[in-house]
Amino acid sequence: MLVNKAYRYELKPNQEQLTLLKKHAGCARFAWNWGLAERIRLWEEEKKRTNAIEL
């Protein structure tokens, strides 16, 4: 008999930690969007495929 278990965790950051989490998410979003724009630019200008390592 197979039994599946699941665990749920909840973060309860204080105000300082919440600010740092939001900054981290904003930085990650900026980096993602920069990388995406760079890949699109390289494809449109040079028809060159890139990956995350090359960026």
Short mmCIF file of N, CA and C in Angstrom, two decimals:
data_model
loop_
_atom_site.label_atom_id
_atom_site.label_comp_id
_atom_site.label_asym_id
_atom_site.label_seq_id
_atom_site.Cartn_x
_atom_site.Cartn_y
_atom_site.Cartn_z
N MET A 1 0.84 -1.18 0.00
CA MET A 1 0.00 0.00 0.00
C MET A 1 0.89 1.25 0.00
N LEU A 2 0.60 2.15 -0.91
CA LEU A 2 1.37 3.38 -1.03
C LEU A 2 0.65 4.51 -0.31
N VAL A 3 1.40 5.20 0.56
CA VAL A 3 0.83 6.31 1.32
C VAL A 3 1.54 7.59 0.92
N ASN A 4 0.79 8.58 0.50
CA ASN A 4 1.34 9.88 0.16
C ASN A 4 1.19 10.82 1.35
N LYS A 5 2.28 11.55 1.66
CA LYS A 5 2.24 12.52 2.74
C LYS A 5 2.60 13.88 2.18
N ALA A 6 2.03 14.88 2.75
CA ALA A 6 2.34 16.24 2.34
C ALA A 6 2.56 17.09 3.59
N TYR A 7 3.46 18.03 3.46
CA TYR A 7 3.74 18.93 4.56
C TYR A 7 3.52 20.36 4.07
N ARG A 8 2.99 21.18 4.90
CA ARG A 8 2.75 22.58 4.55
C ARG A 8 3.55 23.44 5.52
N TYR A 9 4.25 24.40 4.94
CA TYR A 9 5.03 25.33 5.75
C TYR A 9 4.54 26.73 5.47
N GLU A 10 4.61 27.57 6.46
CA GLU A 10 4.20 28.95 6.31
C GLU A 10 5.27 29.85 6.90
N LEU A 11 5.67 30.84 6.12
CA LEU A 11 6.64 31.81 6.62
C LEU A 11 5.89 32.96 7.27
N LYS A 12 6.43 33.42 8.37
CA LYS A 12 5.87 34.59 9.04
C LYS A 12 7.01 35.57 9.31
N PRO A 13 7.45 36.24 8.23
CA PRO A 13 8.60 37.14 8.40
C PRO A 13 8.19 38.42 9.12
N ASN A 14 9.16 38.98 9.84
CA ASN A 14 8.90 40.28 10.45
C ASN A 14 9.05 41.34 9.36
N GLN A 15 8.89 42.60 9.71
CA GLN A 15 8.87 43.67 8.69
C GLN A 15 10.20 43.78 7.96
N GLU A 16 11.30 43.65 8.68
CA GLU A 16 12.62 43.75 8.04
C GLU A 16 12.84 42.58 7.07
N GLN A 17 12.48 41.38 7.50
CA GLN A 17 12.63 40.21 6.63
C GLN A 17 11.73 40.31 5.40
N LEU A 18 10.52 40.83 5.59
CA LEU A 18 9.60 41.00 4.48
C LEU A 18 10.17 41.97 3.44
N THR A 19 10.78 43.04 3.91
CA THR A 19 11.41 44.00 3.01
C THR A 19 12.53 43.34 2.22
N LEU A 20 13.35 42.54 2.89
CA LEU A 20 14.45 41.85 2.21
C LEU A 20 13.92 40.82 1.20
N LEU A 21 12.86 40.11 1.53
CA LEU A 21 12.27 39.16 0.59
C LEU A 21 11.75 39.87 -0.66
N LYS A 22 11.12 41.01 -0.47
CA LYS A 22 10.61 41.77 -1.61
C LYS A 22 11.75 42.30 -2.48
N LYS A 23 12.83 42.74 -1.86
CA LYS A 23 13.99 43.21 -2.62
C LYS A 23 14.59 42.07 -3.43
N HIS A 24 14.69 40.91 -2.81
CA HIS A 24 15.24 39.74 -3.50
C HIS A 24 14.38 39.37 -4.71
N ALA A 25 13.07 39.36 -4.53
CA ALA A 25 12.17 39.03 -5.64
C ALA A 25 12.28 40.07 -6.75
N GLY A 26 12.41 41.33 -6.40
CA GLY A 26 12.55 42.38 -7.41
C GLY A 26 13.85 42.24 -8.19
N CYS A 27 14.92 41.90 -7.50
CA CYS A 27 16.21 41.71 -8.15
C CYS A 27 16.17 40.50 -9.09
N ALA A 28 15.55 39.42 -8.64
CA ALA A 28 15.43 38.23 -9.49
C ALA A 28 14.60 38.53 -10.73
N ARG A 29 13.53 39.29 -10.57
CA ARG A 29 12.69 39.66 -11.72
C ARG A 29 13.47 40.52 -12.70
N PHE A 30 14.27 41.47 -12.18
CA PHE A 30 15.09 42.32 -13.03
C PHE A 30 16.08 41.48 -13.84
N ALA A 31 16.77 40.54 -13.17
CA ALA A 31 17.75 39.70 -13.84
C ALA A 31 17.09 38.84 -14.91
N TRP A 32 15.93 38.27 -14.60
CA TRP A 32 15.20 37.44 -15.57
C TRP A 32 14.83 38.27 -16.80
N ASN A 33 14.27 39.44 -16.59
CA ASN A 33 13.85 40.29 -17.70
C ASN A 33 15.04 40.76 -18.53
N TRP A 34 16.17 41.06 -17.88
CA TRP A 34 17.37 41.45 -18.61
C TRP A 34 17.82 40.31 -19.51
N GLY A 35 17.90 39.11 -18.95
CA GLY A 35 18.34 37.95 -19.71
C GLY A 35 17.41 37.66 -20.88
N LEU A 36 16.12 37.78 -20.66
CA LEU A 36 15.16 37.55 -21.73
C LEU A 36 15.31 38.59 -22.83
N ALA A 37 15.48 39.84 -22.46
CA ALA A 37 15.66 40.89 -23.46
C ALA A 37 16.95 40.67 -24.25
N GLU A 38 18.00 40.24 -23.58
CA GLU A 38 19.27 39.98 -24.25
C GLU A 38 19.15 38.82 -25.24
N ARG A 39 18.46 37.76 -24.84
CA ARG A 39 18.26 36.63 -25.75
C ARG A 39 17.46 37.04 -26.97
N ILE A 40 16.42 37.83 -26.77
CA ILE A 40 15.59 38.30 -27.89
C ILE A 40 16.42 39.18 -28.82
N ARG A 41 17.23 40.08 -28.24
CA ARG A 41 18.07 40.96 -29.05
C ARG A 41 19.06 40.17 -29.89
N LEU A 42 19.74 39.20 -29.26
CA LEU A 42 20.71 38.40 -30.00
C LEU A 42 20.04 37.60 -31.11
N TRP A 43 18.86 37.09 -30.86
CA TRP A 43 18.17 36.31 -31.89
C TRP A 43 17.75 37.19 -33.06
N GLU A 44 17.22 38.37 -32.77
CA GLU A 44 16.74 39.25 -33.84
C GLU A 44 17.90 39.84 -34.65
N GLU A 45 19.01 40.16 -34.00
CA GLU A 45 20.13 40.78 -34.71
C GLU A 45 21.04 39.76 -35.39
N GLU A 46 21.35 38.65 -34.72
CA GLU A 46 22.36 37.73 -35.22
C GLU A 46 21.84 36.32 -35.48
N LYS A 47 20.56 36.07 -35.19
CA LYS A 47 19.99 34.72 -35.29
C LYS A 47 20.83 33.72 -34.49
N LYS A 48 21.30 34.18 -33.34
CA LYS A 48 22.15 33.37 -32.47
C LYS A 48 21.34 32.88 -31.28
N ARG A 49 21.44 31.59 -31.03
CA ARG A 49 20.78 31.02 -29.86
C ARG A 49 21.73 31.08 -28.67
N THR A 50 21.21 31.42 -27.51
CA THR A 50 22.03 31.51 -26.30
C THR A 50 21.36 30.73 -25.19
N ASN A 51 22.12 30.48 -24.14
CA ASN A 51 21.55 29.87 -22.94
C ASN A 51 22.00 30.66 -21.72
N ALA A 52 21.60 30.23 -20.56
CA ALA A 52 21.87 30.97 -19.34
C ALA A 52 23.37 31.04 -19.05
N ILE A 53 24.11 30.01 -19.39
CA ILE A 53 25.56 30.00 -19.12
C ILE A 53 26.25 31.06 -19.98
N GLU A 54 25.86 31.17 -21.24
CA GLU A 54 26.48 32.14 -22.13
C GLU A 54 26.15 33.58 -21.72
N LEU A 55 24.97 33.79 -21.18
CA LEU A 55 24.60 35.13 -20.76
C LEU A 55 25.37 35.52 -19.53
#
